[in-house]
Amino acid sequence: MLVTVVVLTVVALGGCVSRRGGEDQHETVPARPATFADVVPAPVQATQTPGVTFTIPADPTIITMAGSTEAAHVGAYLADLLGGATTREGTDPVSGGVALLLDPTVGTGEEYQLEVNAGGVTIRAGTGVGLFWGVQTLRQLMPAQTRAPVPVPGGRIVDAPRFAYRGVMLDVARHFFDVAAVERLIDLVAMYKVNYLHLHLTDDQGWRIAVDGWPRLTEVGAATEVGGFTGGYYTEDDYRQIVEYAADRYLTVVPEIDLPGHTNAALASYAELTCDGVAPAPYTEIGVGFSALCPTSDAVGRLIDDTLGELAELTPGPYLHIGGDEAPTLNADDYATIVDRAQEIVARDGKTTVAWQAVAADAAPSTVLQYYIDDQDVPALLGAATAGTKVIMSPANHAYLDQKYDPQTRIGLTWAGPTSVEEAYGWDPATYLPGVGEEAVLGVEAPLWTETVTTVDDIEYLMFPRLSAIAEIGWSPASTHNWTAFRQRLGAQAPRWTALGVDFARADGVPWVAA
Ligand code: NGO
């Protein structure tokens, strides 16, 4: 479906005010060189050296740590950004180029240090992922066009993430998005050090992953989406391709099979998954809470076993998400029968379960719970967190990217919003839920549900800039949290997004730097 957007632009003195839902009074400021204060997410320490600039020359030299395939991989990524480079192995900083050096004293995880002086750039980290995040920071210190020669301001950054899990979720069930769309999304979110991609693969309106032995899940279950009959699905190879593409950018895929509710597409495919043996019609509306797998059906046990078993095999990351949200048609025992079975199978296959908060009362100790709403399940979630359960924070009124920015936004839901950029940024994962403190929080995730999202432009419009706000909340120390500084940093992303063709919302309240 093509959505036509009417853009009315009014040029005002010294800036521009345009109107497109969510962007009523947007502000544009003149182009300026990138600074160390512009990096999103804000680093732990960033100190610019006044008066020093290093220009990465055309056809620069990139030194990658001798003997390290990880460093070589990150070097190739950087060479690509620079439009070509001569890459060779070494162990020391390089004059006139960029060195990517492994140094265990920097850390053993995602930490990195970046130094730019008049002679060159040096990034040090204990791991490949640390080097990769260092390159993402370097990218933000360059002009939007990163093809060398490019100037980089001098200075030093010491950086490490606050939380281990910084996720984005794409709902490919309500509307399907192909592999290329997902790859583009991965490229964009990697810029903000997002390290988990949660794919919501199944829901009432569509089943999006092929499962051996269950052909009707894709023949019937994948044939629909919200508003009609143009669905789609990933073959096993498609899924592998997404997983690999993500891994190349240090993102881990978390696949979700939503059960026992949100399962109309599966029920429509196989009558034996229902209790009355009658397959319901396909569903293309956006209501929730009406469907459920039958707890006493043998076929349901087999479906869970086969689907989660296959995903466990295809997914190198540690997590499988089993959904668990909104199944009001089942009583507590029947609900528990199904989510217990799913958790057992995930554990059998050596993975860790992630589930929406509704699973809290039935959660195995190792299950990670995803919080999104203040409802009747919160007391059980708090109890589990006190007993050591880890929580991913996705409060819908701050972190749900599917909510409109303001009532005029052309797409989006409103039940938890509207959510301005300032509201997306305005919370702290470790104090949001009293009883779920810093230690209990595994991290944050920004879900993009796609009931109203039909195109890649739609994805980008709802995702940017708010995803960058959630990414910063997940990465940056609480001490850096400051809306006035953040809005400046965020505004500096505009030329980058423009250069990449990202259809971001020039949301109110942010001084958008001109391209
Ligand atoms: C809810 C619901 C989803 C909707 C979403 C829309 C959760 C966890 N379950 O969030 O099915 O798509 O809201 O905002």
JSON list of C-alpha atoms in Angstrom, two decimals, residues 76-202:
[
{"chain": "A", "resi": 76, "resn": "ALA", "atom": "CA", "xyz": [37.09, -4.44, 5.91]},
{"chain": "A", "resi": 77, "resn": "TYR", "atom": "CA", "xyz": [33.88, -2.82, 7.18]},
{"chain": "A", "resi": 78, "resn": "LEU", "atom": "CA", "xyz": [35.73, 0.45, 7.83]},
{"chain": "A", "resi": 79, "resn": "ALA", "atom": "CA", "xyz": [37.46, 0.29, 4.44]},
{"chain": "A", "resi": 80, "resn": "ASP", "atom": "CA", "xyz": [34.04, -0.01, 2.85]},
{"chain": "A", "resi": 81, "resn": "LEU", "atom": "CA", "xyz": [32.76, 3.06, 4.72]},
{"chain": "A", "resi": 82, "resn": "LEU", "atom": "CA", "xyz": [35.80, 5.04, 3.58]},
{"chain": "A", "resi": 83, "resn": "GLY", "atom": "CA", "xyz": [35.27, 4.00, -0.02]},
{"chain": "A", "resi": 84, "resn": "GLY", "atom": "CA", "xyz": [38.41, 1.87, -0.14]},
{"chain": "A", "resi": 85, "resn": "ALA", "atom": "CA", "xyz": [41.62, 1.52, 1.87]},
{"chain": "A", "resi": 86, "resn": "THR", "atom": "CA", "xyz": [44.86, -0.41, 1.96]},
{"chain": "A", "resi": 87, "resn": "THR", "atom": "CA", "xyz": [44.53, -2.84, 4.82]},
{"chain": "A", "resi": 88, "resn": "ARG", "atom": "CA", "xyz": [47.42, -4.68, 6.42]},
{"chain": "A", "resi": 89, "resn": "GLU", "atom": "CA", "xyz": [48.16, -6.42, 9.67]},
{"chain": "A", "resi": 90, "resn": "GLY", "atom": "CA", "xyz": [50.21, -4.82, 12.42]},
{"chain": "A", "resi": 91, "resn": "THR", "atom": "CA", "xyz": [50.45, -4.23, 16.14]},
{"chain": "A", "resi": 92, "resn": "ASP", "atom": "CA", "xyz": [51.06, -0.49, 16.42]},
{"chain": "A", "resi": 93, "resn": "PRO", "atom": "CA", "xyz": [49.31, 2.80, 15.68]},
{"chain": "A", "resi": 94, "resn": "VAL", "atom": "CA", "xyz": [49.85, 4.05, 12.16]},
{"chain": "A", "resi": 95, "resn": "SER", "atom": "CA", "xyz": [50.86, 7.48, 11.03]},
{"chain": "A", "resi": 96, "resn": "GLY", "atom": "CA", "xyz": [48.41, 8.79, 8.42]},
{"chain": "A", "resi": 97, "resn": "GLY", "atom": "CA", "xyz": [45.77, 6.08, 8.86]},
{"chain": "A", "resi": 98, "resn": "VAL", "atom": "CA", "xyz": [43.58, 4.11, 11.24]},
{"chain": "A", "resi": 99, "resn": "ALA", "atom": "CA", "xyz": [44.76, 1.27, 13.50]},
{"chain": "A", "resi": 100, "resn": "LEU", "atom": "CA", "xyz": [42.36, -1.33, 14.93]},
{"chain": "A", "resi": 101, "resn": "LEU", "atom": "CA", "xyz": [44.28, -2.98, 17.75]},
{"chain": "A", "resi": 102, "resn": "LEU", "atom": "CA", "xyz": [43.27, -5.74, 20.13]},
{"chain": "A", "resi": 103, "resn": "ASP", "atom": "CA", "xyz": [44.32, -4.90, 23.66]},
{"chain": "A", "resi": 104, "resn": "PRO", "atom": "CA", "xyz": [43.07, -7.04, 26.53]},
{"chain": "A", "resi": 105, "resn": "THR", "atom": "CA", "xyz": [43.79, -4.28, 29.03]},
{"chain": "A", "resi": 106, "resn": "VAL", "atom": "CA", "xyz": [40.88, -2.31, 27.53]},
{"chain": "A", "resi": 107, "resn": "GLY", "atom": "CA", "xyz": [38.37, -5.00, 28.50]},
{"chain": "A", "resi": 108, "resn": "THR", "atom": "CA", "xyz": [36.99, -8.38, 27.57]},
{"chain": "A", "resi": 109, "resn": "GLY", "atom": "CA", "xyz": [33.67, -7.30, 26.08]},
{"chain": "A", "resi": 110, "resn": "GLU", "atom": "CA", "xyz": [32.22, -4.34, 24.23]},
{"chain": "A", "resi": 111, "resn": "GLU", "atom": "CA", "xyz": [34.53, -1.70, 25.71]},
{"chain": "A", "resi": 112, "resn": "TYR", "atom": "CA", "xyz": [36.75, 0.33, 23.39]},
{"chain": "A", "resi": 113, "resn": "GLN", "atom": "CA", "xyz": [39.02, 3.34, 23.40]},
{"chain": "A", "resi": 114, "resn": "LEU", "atom": "CA", "xyz": [39.44, 5.73, 20.51]},
{"chain": "A", "resi": 115, "resn": "GLU", "atom": "CA", "xyz": [42.17, 8.26, 20.07]},
{"chain": "A", "resi": 116, "resn": "VAL", "atom": "CA", "xyz": [42.47, 10.80, 17.26]},
{"chain": "A", "resi": 117, "resn": "ASN", "atom": "CA", "xyz": [45.62, 12.91, 17.11]},
{"chain": "A", "resi": 118, "resn": "ALA", "atom": "CA", "xyz": [47.22, 14.90, 14.33]},
{"chain": "A", "resi": 119, "resn": "GLY", "atom": "CA", "xyz": [48.94, 11.73, 13.04]},
{"chain": "A", "resi": 120, "resn": "GLY", "atom": "CA", "xyz": [46.07, 9.27, 12.88]},
{"chain": "A", "resi": 121, "resn": "VAL", "atom": "CA", "xyz": [43.30, 7.31, 14.56]},
{"chain": "A", "resi": 122, "resn": "THR", "atom": "CA", "xyz": [43.78, 4.39, 16.95]},
{"chain": "A", "resi": 123, "resn": "ILE", "atom": "CA", "xyz": [40.95, 2.22, 18.21]},
{"chain": "A", "resi": 124, "resn": "ARG", "atom": "CA", "xyz": [41.74, -0.34, 20.90]},
{"chain": "A", "resi": 125, "resn": "ALA", "atom": "CA", "xyz": [39.46, -2.99, 22.33]},
{"chain": "A", "resi": 126, "resn": "GLY", "atom": "CA", "xyz": [39.70, -6.45, 23.84]},
{"chain": "A", "resi": 127, "resn": "THR", "atom": "CA", "xyz": [37.38, -7.97, 21.24]},
{"chain": "A", "resi": 128, "resn": "GLY", "atom": "CA", "xyz": [36.11, -7.61, 17.69]},
{"chain": "A", "resi": 129, "resn": "VAL", "atom": "CA", "xyz": [32.81, -6.19, 18.87]},
{"chain": "A", "resi": 130, "resn": "GLY", "atom": "CA", "xyz": [34.63, -3.50, 20.85]},
{"chain": "A", "resi": 131, "resn": "LEU", "atom": "CA", "xyz": [36.56, -2.52, 17.72]},
{"chain": "A", "resi": 132, "resn": "PHE", "atom": "CA", "xyz": [33.31, -2.46, 15.74]},
{"chain": "A", "resi": 133, "resn": "TRP", "atom": "CA", "xyz": [31.65, -0.08, 18.21]},
{"chain": "A", "resi": 134, "resn": "GLY", "atom": "CA", "xyz": [34.78, 2.05, 18.08]},
{"chain": "A", "resi": 135, "resn": "VAL", "atom": "CA", "xyz": [34.39, 2.24, 14.30]},
{"chain": "A", "resi": 136, "resn": "GLN", "atom": "CA", "xyz": [30.74, 3.28, 14.73]},
{"chain": "A", "resi": 137, "resn": "THR", "atom": "CA", "xyz": [31.90, 6.10, 16.99]},
{"chain": "A", "resi": 138, "resn": "LEU", "atom": "CA", "xyz": [34.58, 7.10, 14.48]},
{"chain": "A", "resi": 139, "resn": "ARG", "atom": "CA", "xyz": [31.89, 7.16, 11.80]},
{"chain": "A", "resi": 140, "resn": "GLN", "atom": "CA", "xyz": [29.93, 9.72, 13.81]},
{"chain": "A", "resi": 141, "resn": "LEU", "atom": "CA", "xyz": [33.02, 11.94, 14.05]},
{"chain": "A", "resi": 142, "resn": "MET", "atom": "CA", "xyz": [33.29, 12.02, 10.26]},
{"chain": "A", "resi": 143, "resn": "PRO", "atom": "CA", "xyz": [31.13, 14.07, 7.90]},
{"chain": "A", "resi": 144, "resn": "ALA", "atom": "CA", "xyz": [27.90, 12.40, 6.75]},
{"chain": "A", "resi": 145, "resn": "GLN", "atom": "CA", "xyz": [29.65, 11.41, 3.52]},
{"chain": "A", "resi": 146, "resn": "THR", "atom": "CA", "xyz": [32.30, 9.04, 4.82]},
{"chain": "A", "resi": 147, "resn": "ARG", "atom": "CA", "xyz": [34.25, 8.52, 1.60]},
{"chain": "A", "resi": 148, "resn": "ALA", "atom": "CA", "xyz": [37.87, 9.53, 2.30]},
{"chain": "A", "resi": 149, "resn": "PRO", "atom": "CA", "xyz": [39.44, 12.07, 2.42]},
{"chain": "A", "resi": 150, "resn": "VAL", "atom": "CA", "xyz": [37.46, 12.97, 5.57]},
{"chain": "A", "resi": 151, "resn": "PRO", "atom": "CA", "xyz": [38.39, 15.19, 8.51]},
{"chain": "A", "resi": 152, "resn": "VAL", "atom": "CA", "xyz": [38.04, 13.86, 12.07]},
{"chain": "A", "resi": 153, "resn": "PRO", "atom": "CA", "xyz": [38.38, 16.08, 15.13]},
{"chain": "A", "resi": 154, "resn": "GLY", "atom": "CA", "xyz": [41.17, 15.21, 17.57]},
{"chain": "A", "resi": 155, "resn": "GLY", "atom": "CA", "xyz": [40.39, 13.80, 20.99]},
{"chain": "A", "resi": 156, "resn": "ARG", "atom": "CA", "xyz": [39.96, 10.72, 23.10]},
{"chain": "A", "resi": 157, "resn": "ILE", "atom": "CA", "xyz": [37.04, 8.47, 24.02]},
{"chain": "A", "resi": 158, "resn": "VAL", "atom": "CA", "xyz": [36.85, 5.79, 26.68]},
{"chain": "A", "resi": 159, "resn": "ASP", "atom": "CA", "xyz": [33.62, 3.85, 26.37]},
{"chain": "A", "resi": 160, "resn": "ALA", "atom": "CA", "xyz": [31.68, 0.82, 27.61]},
{"chain": "A", "resi": 161, "resn": "PRO", "atom": "CA", "xyz": [27.99, -0.11, 27.65]},
{"chain": "A", "resi": 162, "resn": "ARG", "atom": "CA", "xyz": [25.77, 0.30, 30.69]},
{"chain": "A", "resi": 163, "resn": "PHE", "atom": "CA", "xyz": [23.56, -2.71, 29.82]},
{"chain": "A", "resi": 164, "resn": "ALA", "atom": "CA", "xyz": [24.42, -5.95, 28.02]},
{"chain": "A", "resi": 165, "resn": "TYR", "atom": "CA", "xyz": [21.19, -6.11, 26.01]},
{"chain": "A", "resi": 166, "resn": "ARG", "atom": "CA", "xyz": [20.26, -3.24, 23.70]},
{"chain": "A", "resi": 167, "resn": "GLY", "atom": "CA", "xyz": [17.58, -4.44, 21.37]},
{"chain": "A", "resi": 168, "resn": "VAL", "atom": "CA", "xyz": [15.25, -3.44, 18.62]},
{"chain": "A", "resi": 169, "resn": "MET", "atom": "CA", "xyz": [12.22, -5.52, 17.63]},
{"chain": "A", "resi": 170, "resn": "LEU", "atom": "CA", "xyz": [10.63, -5.72, 14.21]},
{"chain": "A", "resi": 171, "resn": "ASP", "atom": "CA", "xyz": [7.16, -7.27, 13.91]},
{"chain": "A", "resi": 172, "resn": "VAL", "atom": "CA", "xyz": [7.26, -9.05, 10.55]},
{"chain": "A", "resi": 173, "resn": "ALA", "atom": "CA", "xyz": [3.96, -10.80, 11.30]},
{"chain": "A", "resi": 174, "resn": "ARG", "atom": "CA", "xyz": [1.48, -7.90, 11.05]},
{"chain": "A", "resi": 175, "resn": "HIS", "atom": "CA", "xyz": [3.22, -6.80, 7.88]},
{"chain": "A", "resi": 176, "resn": "PHE", "atom": "CA", "xyz": [5.95, -8.85, 6.27]},
{"chain": "A", "resi": 177, "resn": "PHE", "atom": "CA", "xyz": [9.33, -7.32, 5.45]},
{"chain": "A", "resi": 178, "resn": "ASP", "atom": "CA", "xyz": [11.79, -9.12, 3.19]},
{"chain": "A", "resi": 179, "resn": "VAL", "atom": "CA", "xyz": [15.42, -9.94, 3.88]},
{"chain": "A", "resi": 180, "resn": "ALA", "atom": "CA", "xyz": [16.69, -6.77, 2.19]},
{"chain": "A", "resi": 181, "resn": "ALA", "atom": "CA", "xyz": [14.48, -4.59, 4.42]},
{"chain": "A", "resi": 182, "resn": "VAL", "atom": "CA", "xyz": [15.75, -6.35, 7.52]},
{"chain": "A", "resi": 183, "resn": "GLU", "atom": "CA", "xyz": [19.37, -6.01, 6.38]},
{"chain": "A", "resi": 184, "resn": "ARG", "atom": "CA", "xyz": [18.91, -2.28, 5.88]},
{"chain": "A", "resi": 185, "resn": "LEU", "atom": "CA", "xyz": [17.45, -2.02, 9.36]},
{"chain": "A", "resi": 186, "resn": "ILE", "atom": "CA", "xyz": [20.44, -3.92, 10.79]},
{"chain": "A", "resi": 187, "resn": "ASP", "atom": "CA", "xyz": [22.85, -1.49, 9.13]},
{"chain": "A", "resi": 188, "resn": "LEU", "atom": "CA", "xyz": [21.02, 1.51, 10.55]},
{"chain": "A", "resi": 189, "resn": "VAL", "atom": "CA", "xyz": [20.64, 0.29, 14.12]},
{"chain": "A", "resi": 190, "resn": "ALA", "atom": "CA", "xyz": [24.26, -0.92, 14.30]},
{"chain": "A", "resi": 191, "resn": "MET", "atom": "CA", "xyz": [25.25, 2.76, 14.07]},
{"chain": "A", "resi": 192, "resn": "TYR", "atom": "CA", "xyz": [23.77, 3.17, 17.55]},
{"chain": "A", "resi": 193, "resn": "LYS", "atom": "CA", "xyz": [25.45, 0.10, 19.09]},
{"chain": "A", "resi": 194, "resn": "VAL", "atom": "CA", "xyz": [22.20, -1.89, 19.19]},
{"chain": "A", "resi": 195, "resn": "ASN", "atom": "CA", "xyz": [23.30, -5.49, 19.67]},
{"chain": "A", "resi": 196, "resn": "TYR", "atom": "CA", "xyz": [20.09, -7.57, 19.56]},
{"chain": "A", "resi": 197, "resn": "LEU", "atom": "CA", "xyz": [17.51, -7.87, 16.78]},
{"chain": "A", "resi": 198, "resn": "HIS", "atom": "CA", "xyz": [14.28, -9.43, 18.04]},
{"chain": "A", "resi": 199, "resn": "LEU", "atom": "CA", "xyz": [12.12, -10.69, 15.16]},
{"chain": "A", "resi": 200, "resn": "HIS", "atom": "CA", "xyz": [8.45, -11.13, 16.03]},
{"chain": "A", "resi": 201, "resn": "LEU", "atom": "CA", "xyz": [7.94, -13.97, 13.54]},
{"chain": "A", "resi": 202, "resn": "THR", "atom": "CA", "xyz": [4.40, -15.12, 14.22]}
]
